[in-house]
XYZ file of C-alpha atoms in Angstrom:
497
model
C 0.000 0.000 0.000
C 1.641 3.327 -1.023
C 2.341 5.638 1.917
C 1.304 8.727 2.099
C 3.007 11.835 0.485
C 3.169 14.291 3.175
C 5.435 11.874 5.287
C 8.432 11.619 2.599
C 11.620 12.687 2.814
C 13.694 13.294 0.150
C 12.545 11.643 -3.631
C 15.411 11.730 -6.543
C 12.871 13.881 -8.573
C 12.889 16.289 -5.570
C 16.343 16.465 -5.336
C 17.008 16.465 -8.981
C 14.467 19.870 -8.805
C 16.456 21.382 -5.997
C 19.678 20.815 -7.488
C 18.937 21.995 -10.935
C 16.921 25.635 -9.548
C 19.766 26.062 -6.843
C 22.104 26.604 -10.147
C 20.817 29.928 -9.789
C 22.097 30.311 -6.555
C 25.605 29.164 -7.708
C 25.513 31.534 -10.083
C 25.043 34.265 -7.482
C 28.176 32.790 -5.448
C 29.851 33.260 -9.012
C 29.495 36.916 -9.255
C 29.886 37.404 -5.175
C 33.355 35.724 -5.096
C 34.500 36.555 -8.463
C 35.455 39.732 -7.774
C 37.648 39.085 -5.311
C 41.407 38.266 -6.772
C 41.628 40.176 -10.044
C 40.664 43.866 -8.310
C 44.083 45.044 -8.020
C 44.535 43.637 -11.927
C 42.200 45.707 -12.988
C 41.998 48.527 -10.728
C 45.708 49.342 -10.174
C 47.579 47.724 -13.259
C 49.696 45.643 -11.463
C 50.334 43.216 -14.599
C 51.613 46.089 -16.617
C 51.390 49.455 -17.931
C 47.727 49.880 -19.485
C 47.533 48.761 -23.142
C 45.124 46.943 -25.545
C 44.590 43.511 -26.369
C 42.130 43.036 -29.301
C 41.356 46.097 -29.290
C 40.048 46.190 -25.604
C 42.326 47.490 -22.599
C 43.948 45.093 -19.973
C 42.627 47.135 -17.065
C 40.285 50.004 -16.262
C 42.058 52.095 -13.514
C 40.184 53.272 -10.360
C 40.552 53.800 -6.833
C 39.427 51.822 -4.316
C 36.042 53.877 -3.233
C 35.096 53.968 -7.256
C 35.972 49.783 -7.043
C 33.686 50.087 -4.008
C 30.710 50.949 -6.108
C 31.938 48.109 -9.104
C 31.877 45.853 -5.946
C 28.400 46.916 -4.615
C 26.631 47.343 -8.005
C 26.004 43.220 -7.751
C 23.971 43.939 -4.440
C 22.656 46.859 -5.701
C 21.367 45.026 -8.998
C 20.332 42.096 -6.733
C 18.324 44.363 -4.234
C 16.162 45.625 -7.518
C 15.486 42.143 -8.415
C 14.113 40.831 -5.375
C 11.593 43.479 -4.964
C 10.565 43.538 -8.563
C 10.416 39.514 -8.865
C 7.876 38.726 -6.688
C 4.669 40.033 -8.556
C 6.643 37.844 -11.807
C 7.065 35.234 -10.010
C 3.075 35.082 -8.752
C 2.294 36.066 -12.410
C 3.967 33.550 -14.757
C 5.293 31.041 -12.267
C 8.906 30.051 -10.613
C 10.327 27.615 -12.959
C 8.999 30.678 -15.729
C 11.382 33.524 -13.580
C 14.031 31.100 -13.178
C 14.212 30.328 -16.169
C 14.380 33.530 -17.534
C 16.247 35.891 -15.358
C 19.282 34.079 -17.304
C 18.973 36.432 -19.860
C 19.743 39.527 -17.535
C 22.769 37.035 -17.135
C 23.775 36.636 -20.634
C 23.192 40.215 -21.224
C 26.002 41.379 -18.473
C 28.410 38.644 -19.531
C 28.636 40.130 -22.536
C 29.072 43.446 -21.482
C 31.662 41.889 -19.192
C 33.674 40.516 -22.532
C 33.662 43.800 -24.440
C 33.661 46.444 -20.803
C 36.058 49.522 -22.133
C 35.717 51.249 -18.920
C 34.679 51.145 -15.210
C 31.005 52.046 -15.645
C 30.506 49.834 -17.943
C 31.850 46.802 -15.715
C 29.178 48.677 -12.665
C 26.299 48.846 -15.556
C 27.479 44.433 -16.026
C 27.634 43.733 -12.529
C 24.330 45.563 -11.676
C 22.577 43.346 -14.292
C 24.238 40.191 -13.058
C 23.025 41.566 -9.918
C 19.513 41.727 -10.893
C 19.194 38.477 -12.539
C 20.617 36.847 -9.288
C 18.494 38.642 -6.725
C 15.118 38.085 -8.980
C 16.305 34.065 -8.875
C 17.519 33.885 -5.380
C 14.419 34.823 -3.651
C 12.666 32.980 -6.423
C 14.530 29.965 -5.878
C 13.369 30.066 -2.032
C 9.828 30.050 -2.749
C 10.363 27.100 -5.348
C 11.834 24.736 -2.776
C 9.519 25.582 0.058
C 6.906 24.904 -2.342
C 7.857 21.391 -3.947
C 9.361 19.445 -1.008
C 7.467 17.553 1.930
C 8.151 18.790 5.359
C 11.076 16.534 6.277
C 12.720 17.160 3.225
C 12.601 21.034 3.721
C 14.348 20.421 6.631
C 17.606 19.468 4.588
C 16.983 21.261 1.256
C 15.808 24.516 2.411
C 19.745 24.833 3.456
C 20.713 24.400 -0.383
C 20.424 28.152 -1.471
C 23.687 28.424 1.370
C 25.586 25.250 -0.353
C 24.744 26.326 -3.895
C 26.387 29.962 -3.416
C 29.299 28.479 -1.272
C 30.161 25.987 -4.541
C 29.734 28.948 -7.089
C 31.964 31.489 -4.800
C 34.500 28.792 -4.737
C 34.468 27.620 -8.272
C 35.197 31.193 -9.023
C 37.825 32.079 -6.721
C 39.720 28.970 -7.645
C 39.352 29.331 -11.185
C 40.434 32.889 -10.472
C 43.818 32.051 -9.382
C 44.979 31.072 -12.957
C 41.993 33.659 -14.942
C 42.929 36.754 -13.164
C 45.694 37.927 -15.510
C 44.651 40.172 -18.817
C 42.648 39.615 -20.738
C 41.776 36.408 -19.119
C 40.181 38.395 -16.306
C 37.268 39.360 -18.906
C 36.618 35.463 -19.463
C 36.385 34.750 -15.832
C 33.415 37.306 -15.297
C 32.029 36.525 -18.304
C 31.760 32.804 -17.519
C 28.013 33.549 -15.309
C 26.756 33.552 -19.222
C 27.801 29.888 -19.775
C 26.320 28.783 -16.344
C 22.770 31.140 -17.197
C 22.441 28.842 -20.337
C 23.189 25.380 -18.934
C 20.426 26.602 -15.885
C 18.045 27.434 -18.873
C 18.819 23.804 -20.929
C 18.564 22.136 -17.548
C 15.398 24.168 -16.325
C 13.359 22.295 -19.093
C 13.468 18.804 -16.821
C 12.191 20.055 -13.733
C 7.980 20.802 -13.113
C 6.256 24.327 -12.267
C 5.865 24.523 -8.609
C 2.201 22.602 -7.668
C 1.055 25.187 -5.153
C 1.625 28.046 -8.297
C -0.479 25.568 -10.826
C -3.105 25.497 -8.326
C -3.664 28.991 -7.442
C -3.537 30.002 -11.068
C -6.629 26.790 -11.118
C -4.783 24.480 -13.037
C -5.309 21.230 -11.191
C -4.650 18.578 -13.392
C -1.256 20.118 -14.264
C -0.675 20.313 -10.624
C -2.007 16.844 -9.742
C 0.558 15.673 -12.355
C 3.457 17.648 -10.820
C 3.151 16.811 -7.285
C 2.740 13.168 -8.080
C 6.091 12.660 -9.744
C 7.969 14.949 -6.991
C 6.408 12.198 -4.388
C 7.203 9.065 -6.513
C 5.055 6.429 -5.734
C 3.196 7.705 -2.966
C -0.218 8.396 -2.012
C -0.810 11.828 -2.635
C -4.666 12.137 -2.433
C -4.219 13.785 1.065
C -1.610 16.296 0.506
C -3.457 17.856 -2.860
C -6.571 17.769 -1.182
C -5.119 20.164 1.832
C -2.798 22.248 -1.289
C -5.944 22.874 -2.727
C -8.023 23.779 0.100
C -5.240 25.957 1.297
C -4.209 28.048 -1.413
C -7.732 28.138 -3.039
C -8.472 30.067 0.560
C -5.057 31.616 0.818
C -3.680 32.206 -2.915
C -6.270 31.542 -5.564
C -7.463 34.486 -7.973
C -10.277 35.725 -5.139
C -7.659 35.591 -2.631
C -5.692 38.407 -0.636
C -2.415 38.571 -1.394
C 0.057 40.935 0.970
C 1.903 43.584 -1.465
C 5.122 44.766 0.376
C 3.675 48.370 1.102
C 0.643 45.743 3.391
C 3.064 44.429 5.044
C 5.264 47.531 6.168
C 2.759 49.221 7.092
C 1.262 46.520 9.150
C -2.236 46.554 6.888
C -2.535 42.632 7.283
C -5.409 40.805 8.695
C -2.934 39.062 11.310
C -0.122 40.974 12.910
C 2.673 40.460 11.397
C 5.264 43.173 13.362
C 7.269 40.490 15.301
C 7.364 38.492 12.202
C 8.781 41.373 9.717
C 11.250 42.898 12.138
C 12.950 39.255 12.907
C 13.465 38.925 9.035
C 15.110 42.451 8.718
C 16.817 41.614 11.717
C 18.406 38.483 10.776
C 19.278 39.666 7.466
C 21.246 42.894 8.535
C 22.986 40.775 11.183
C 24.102 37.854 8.658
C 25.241 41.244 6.487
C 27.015 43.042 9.197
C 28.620 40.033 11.146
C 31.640 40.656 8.486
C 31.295 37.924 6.528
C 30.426 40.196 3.417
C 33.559 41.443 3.928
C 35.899 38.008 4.365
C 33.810 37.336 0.771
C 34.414 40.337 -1.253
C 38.053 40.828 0.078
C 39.457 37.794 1.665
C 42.868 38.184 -0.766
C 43.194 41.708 0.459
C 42.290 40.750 4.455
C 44.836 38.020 4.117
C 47.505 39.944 2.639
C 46.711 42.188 5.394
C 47.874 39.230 7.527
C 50.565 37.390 5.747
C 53.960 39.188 3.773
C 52.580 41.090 0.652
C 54.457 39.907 -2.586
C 57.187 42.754 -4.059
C 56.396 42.257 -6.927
C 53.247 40.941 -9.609
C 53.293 37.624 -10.602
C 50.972 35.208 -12.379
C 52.233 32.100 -10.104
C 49.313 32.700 -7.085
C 50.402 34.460 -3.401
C 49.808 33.323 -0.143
C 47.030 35.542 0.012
C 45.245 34.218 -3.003
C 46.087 30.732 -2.254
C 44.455 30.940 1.297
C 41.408 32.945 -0.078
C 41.361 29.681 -2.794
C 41.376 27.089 0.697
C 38.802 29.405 2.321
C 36.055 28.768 -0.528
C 36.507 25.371 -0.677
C 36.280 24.752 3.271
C 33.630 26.920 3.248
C 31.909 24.434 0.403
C 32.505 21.147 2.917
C 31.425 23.207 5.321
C 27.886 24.718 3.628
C 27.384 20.609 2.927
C 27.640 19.298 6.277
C 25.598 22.125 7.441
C 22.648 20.585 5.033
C 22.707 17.820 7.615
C 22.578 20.182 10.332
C 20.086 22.315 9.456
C 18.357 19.067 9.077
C 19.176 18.105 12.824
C 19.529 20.883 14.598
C 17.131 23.861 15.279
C 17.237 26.974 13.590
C 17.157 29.504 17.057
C 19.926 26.643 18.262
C 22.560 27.067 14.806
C 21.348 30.726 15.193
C 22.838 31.356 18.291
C 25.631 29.105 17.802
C 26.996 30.606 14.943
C 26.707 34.601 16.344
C 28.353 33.841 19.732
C 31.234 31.811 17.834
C 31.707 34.800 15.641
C 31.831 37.274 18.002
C 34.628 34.806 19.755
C 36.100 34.563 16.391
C 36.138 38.253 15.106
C 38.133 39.394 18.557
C 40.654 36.369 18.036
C 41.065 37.537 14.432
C 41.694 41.427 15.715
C 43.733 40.010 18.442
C 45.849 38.296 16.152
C 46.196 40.516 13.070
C 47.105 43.241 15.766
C 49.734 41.430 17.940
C 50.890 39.627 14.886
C 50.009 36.642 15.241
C 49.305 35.633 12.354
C 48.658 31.709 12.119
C 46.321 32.098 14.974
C 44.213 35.167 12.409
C 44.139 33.115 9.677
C 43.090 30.035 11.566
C 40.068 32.285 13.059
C 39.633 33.841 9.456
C 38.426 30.046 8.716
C 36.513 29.151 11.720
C 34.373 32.216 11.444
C 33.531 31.836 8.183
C 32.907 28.032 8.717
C 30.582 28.873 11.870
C 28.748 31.696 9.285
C 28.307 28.854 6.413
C 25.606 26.595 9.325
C 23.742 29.529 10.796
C 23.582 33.046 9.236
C 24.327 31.757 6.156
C 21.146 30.003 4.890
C 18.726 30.594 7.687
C 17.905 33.685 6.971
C 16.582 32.785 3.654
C 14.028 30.280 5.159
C 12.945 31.940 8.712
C 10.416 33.919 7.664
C 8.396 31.285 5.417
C 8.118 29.121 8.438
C 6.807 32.148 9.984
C 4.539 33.870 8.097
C 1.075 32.860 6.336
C 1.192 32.683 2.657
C -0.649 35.559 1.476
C 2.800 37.426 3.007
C 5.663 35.445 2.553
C 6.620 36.336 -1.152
C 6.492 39.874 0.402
C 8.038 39.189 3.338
C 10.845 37.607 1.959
C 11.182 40.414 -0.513
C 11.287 43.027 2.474
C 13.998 40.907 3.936
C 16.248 40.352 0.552
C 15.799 44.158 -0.065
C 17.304 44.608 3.477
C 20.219 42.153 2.790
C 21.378 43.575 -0.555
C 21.391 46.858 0.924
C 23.867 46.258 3.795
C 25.663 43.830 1.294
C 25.979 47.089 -1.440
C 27.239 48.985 2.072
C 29.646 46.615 3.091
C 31.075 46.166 -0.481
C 31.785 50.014 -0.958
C 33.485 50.632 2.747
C 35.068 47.607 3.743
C 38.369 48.129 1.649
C 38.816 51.605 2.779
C 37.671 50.789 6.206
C 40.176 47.727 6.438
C 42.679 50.101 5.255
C 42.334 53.008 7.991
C 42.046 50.445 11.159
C 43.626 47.214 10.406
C 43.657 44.953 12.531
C 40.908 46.572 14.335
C 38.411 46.389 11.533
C 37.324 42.994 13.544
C 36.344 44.477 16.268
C 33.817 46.364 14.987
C 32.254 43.436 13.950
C 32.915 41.744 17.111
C 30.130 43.907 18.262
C 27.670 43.298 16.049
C 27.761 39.719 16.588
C 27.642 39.805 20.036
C 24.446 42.773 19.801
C 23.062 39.329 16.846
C 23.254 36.734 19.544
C 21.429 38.741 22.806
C 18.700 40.239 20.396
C 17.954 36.668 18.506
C 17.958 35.172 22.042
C 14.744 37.447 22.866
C 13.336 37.277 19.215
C 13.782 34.135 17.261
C 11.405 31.539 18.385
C 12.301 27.737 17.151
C 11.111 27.172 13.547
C 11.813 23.852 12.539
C 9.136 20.393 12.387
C 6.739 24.228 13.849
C 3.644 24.198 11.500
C 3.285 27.266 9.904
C -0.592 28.091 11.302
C 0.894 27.445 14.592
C 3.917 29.569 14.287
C 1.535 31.957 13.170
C -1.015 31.878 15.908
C 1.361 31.948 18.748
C 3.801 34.391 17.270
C 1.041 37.582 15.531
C 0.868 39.315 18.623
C 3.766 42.320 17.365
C 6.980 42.144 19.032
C 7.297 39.853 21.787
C 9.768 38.711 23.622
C 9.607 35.135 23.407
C 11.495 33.999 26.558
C 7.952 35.326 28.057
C 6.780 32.208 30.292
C 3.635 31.851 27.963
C 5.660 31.706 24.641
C 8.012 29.311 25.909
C 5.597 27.293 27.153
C 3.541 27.056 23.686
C 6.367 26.038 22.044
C 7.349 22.786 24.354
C 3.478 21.905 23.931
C 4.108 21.710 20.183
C 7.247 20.154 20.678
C 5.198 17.507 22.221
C 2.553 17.276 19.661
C 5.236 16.692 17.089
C 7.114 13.808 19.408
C 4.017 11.859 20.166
């Protein structure tokens, strides 16, 4: 007798989905760690006086605030797509904005290949940015919306692993593509992974809570059956359609993003909003944005700068090479984790190991020290990669009801590709002016992430989602509150027994 569907856990078909949408996500690790070895190739000339090769230069001189802005133009770009995507996405589907936020892609490699100047690299990386932003928050909704409960548990991690393996692909490809004109290859390379995500695209099926709320069933029937195999699924599609007919179909109140900052929603939604901003400006400003965009530079902060340029890779580029691919292992392992562990648990975790981490790096870069840096240079961005990382990408769908979470979520990306475009202009000029110092800054913030979440970020995972949202749309709470905590072992219970 076929079980039934809801109880799964991970089906090939589902994972073959997850895999083939999260290319989008490595494509927006791509363009975050790209940038990272060839700036002072570019920026300052270091391979040579500036000449032309075919006609185009070898580098496009600028200082390090004007770099800033090449830098942040990617967030930038990305923070316009995930608050214009959403209404797409609701419109024509997620497989049909996946699929074709590519061409933003294709468009800015090109520009990449033929880029004469520096604004014309910002006008490339703001389009990359774009495409990647639309498809990221995209992407979030897709897996939320095609796996079973248990298998959420592991695969809502795999937007974290997916930009981990494209961030390292890049920087390690970087270490022999960073030279001219080879640089131009290397960021143009996000084309070539845009049309394998399109060619692959074609295998996997339209989410089946979309098909439904646009009131095609049988297409949606059909979907959901092959993403549960085998299985009974005459229970689940009953409640899908039930649910979103009530809560998504074409009669149905959906939140726009003005709703839900201004609080016009029929359940309050305050505590649930401000923990999504929260976590996102806190996974922003714990430094890793930083260690991302300029690990060569922070390491050669650390370690003896080379005298002179030299296509055989430094110590600084070589360790920035090890940190992606720990950082990879790590963002893997942490898919078993997430799947174990509780989210306000790896939450808390992660913070209070940073903020141990980001004085130990200070500490060390100061008193030079510099084994002991690098060393903590690792650990905190392994610690980042199980907790901040991915988390805050799925928090607020376990939170919120679905008439809001598609705004929600865009509120919250909006938030992160701000402080990410922030981060991306300062950080060089700020490492520059204090050092070894720089750390402690961000020693602070983690330690101000850990005491707030402990007060604010109830547990999430095996929570149902009408649950979280009964106990938690009161406005801001503080859920160490007797009654809170109390709610939350009951369901505990009811999910045990």
């Amino acid at each position: 007798m076929p079980v039934p569907s809801h109880t799964l856990g991970v089906t090939k078909y589902q994972l073959l989905c997850v895999l083939i949408a999260s290319i989008s996500s490595l494509n927006f690790g791509w363009n975050f760690g790209v940038i990272n070895l060839p700036g002072d190739v570019i920026t300052k000339c270091i391979a040579g006086p500036k000449h032309t090769i075919l006609g185009l230069p070898s580098c496009l001189p600028a200082s390090n605030i004007v770099w800033g802005l090449v830098v942040g133009a990617f967030a930038l770009g990305a923070l316009v797509g995930a608050i214009s995507c959403t209404r797409y996405a609701n419109m024509y589907g997620r497989k049909a904005v996946l699929m074709y936020s590519n061409i933003l892609a294709i468009v800015a490699a090109i520009l990449f290949g033929v880029a004469v100047n520096i604004p014309m690299l910002a006008i490339a990386r703001f389009l990359a940015g774009v495409a990647q932003g639309c498809a990221n928050g995209t992407f979030t909704n897709y897996v939320v919306e095609i796996t079973t409960p248990r298998a959420r548990n592991t695969l809502g991690s795999m937007i974290q692993a997916s930009i981990s393996t494209g961030t390292m692909l890049a920087q390690l490809l970087s270490l022999r593509l960073s030279t001219p004109p080879l640089w131009r290859i290397l960021f143009a390379i996000t084309g070539v992974i845009s049309l394998i995500h399109m060619a692959m695209l074609t295998m996997c099926v339209e989410s089946p809570k979309w098909l439904v709320s646009k009131d095609r069933i049988d297409e949606a029937r059909n979907a959901l059956q092959k993403l549960r195999k085998s299985a009974d699924c005459t229970e689940e599609f009953n409640t899908l359609v039930n649910t979103v007919r009530a809560e998504m179909g074409p009669s149905a109140y959906t939140a726009s993003i003005s709703d839900v900052i201004r609080g016009k929603t029929p359940d309050n939604l305050r505590h649930q909003l401000l923990l999504a901003i929260l976590v996102m400006v806190f996974q922003q400003f714990s430094g890793i944005a930083g260690v991302s965009f300029y690990s060569t530079k922070l390491f050669g902060s650390i370690t003896e700068p080379p005298t002179h340029y030299s296509t055989t890779p430094t110590l600084a580029q070589i360790l920035t090479g090890i940190l992606s691919v720990v950082g990879t292992l790590v963002a893997l392992t942490g898919l078993a984790l997430a799947g174990y562990y509780g989210r306000r648990t790896l939450m808390l975790f992660s913070h209070t190991s940073m903020f141990v981490c980001s004085i130990l790096i200070a500490v060390g870069s100061i008193m030079g020290y510099n084994i002991m840096a690098i060393v903590m240079v690792f650990v905190f961005f392994a610690v980042f990669i199980v907790g901040p990382g991915p988390l805050p990408w799925v928090i607020p769908g376990e939170m919120t009801p679905i008439y809001a979470v598609s705004a929600t979520i865009a509120v919250s990306g909006s938030v992160a590709y701000t402080c990410l475009f922030t981060i991306g202009i300062v950080f060089s000029s700020l490492l520059d002016a204090l050092k070894g110092y720089t750390f402690l800054l961000f020693a602070a913030t983690n330690l101000i992430a850990a005491v707030t979440l402990f007060f604010l970020l109830p547990e999430t995972k095996d929570r149902r989602v009408s649950d979280m949202i009964q106990t938690h749309s009161v406005g801001v709470h503080n859920i160490m509150q007797q009654k809170y905590r109390s709610e939350v072992y009951v369901e505990k219970e009811k999910i045990i027994l």
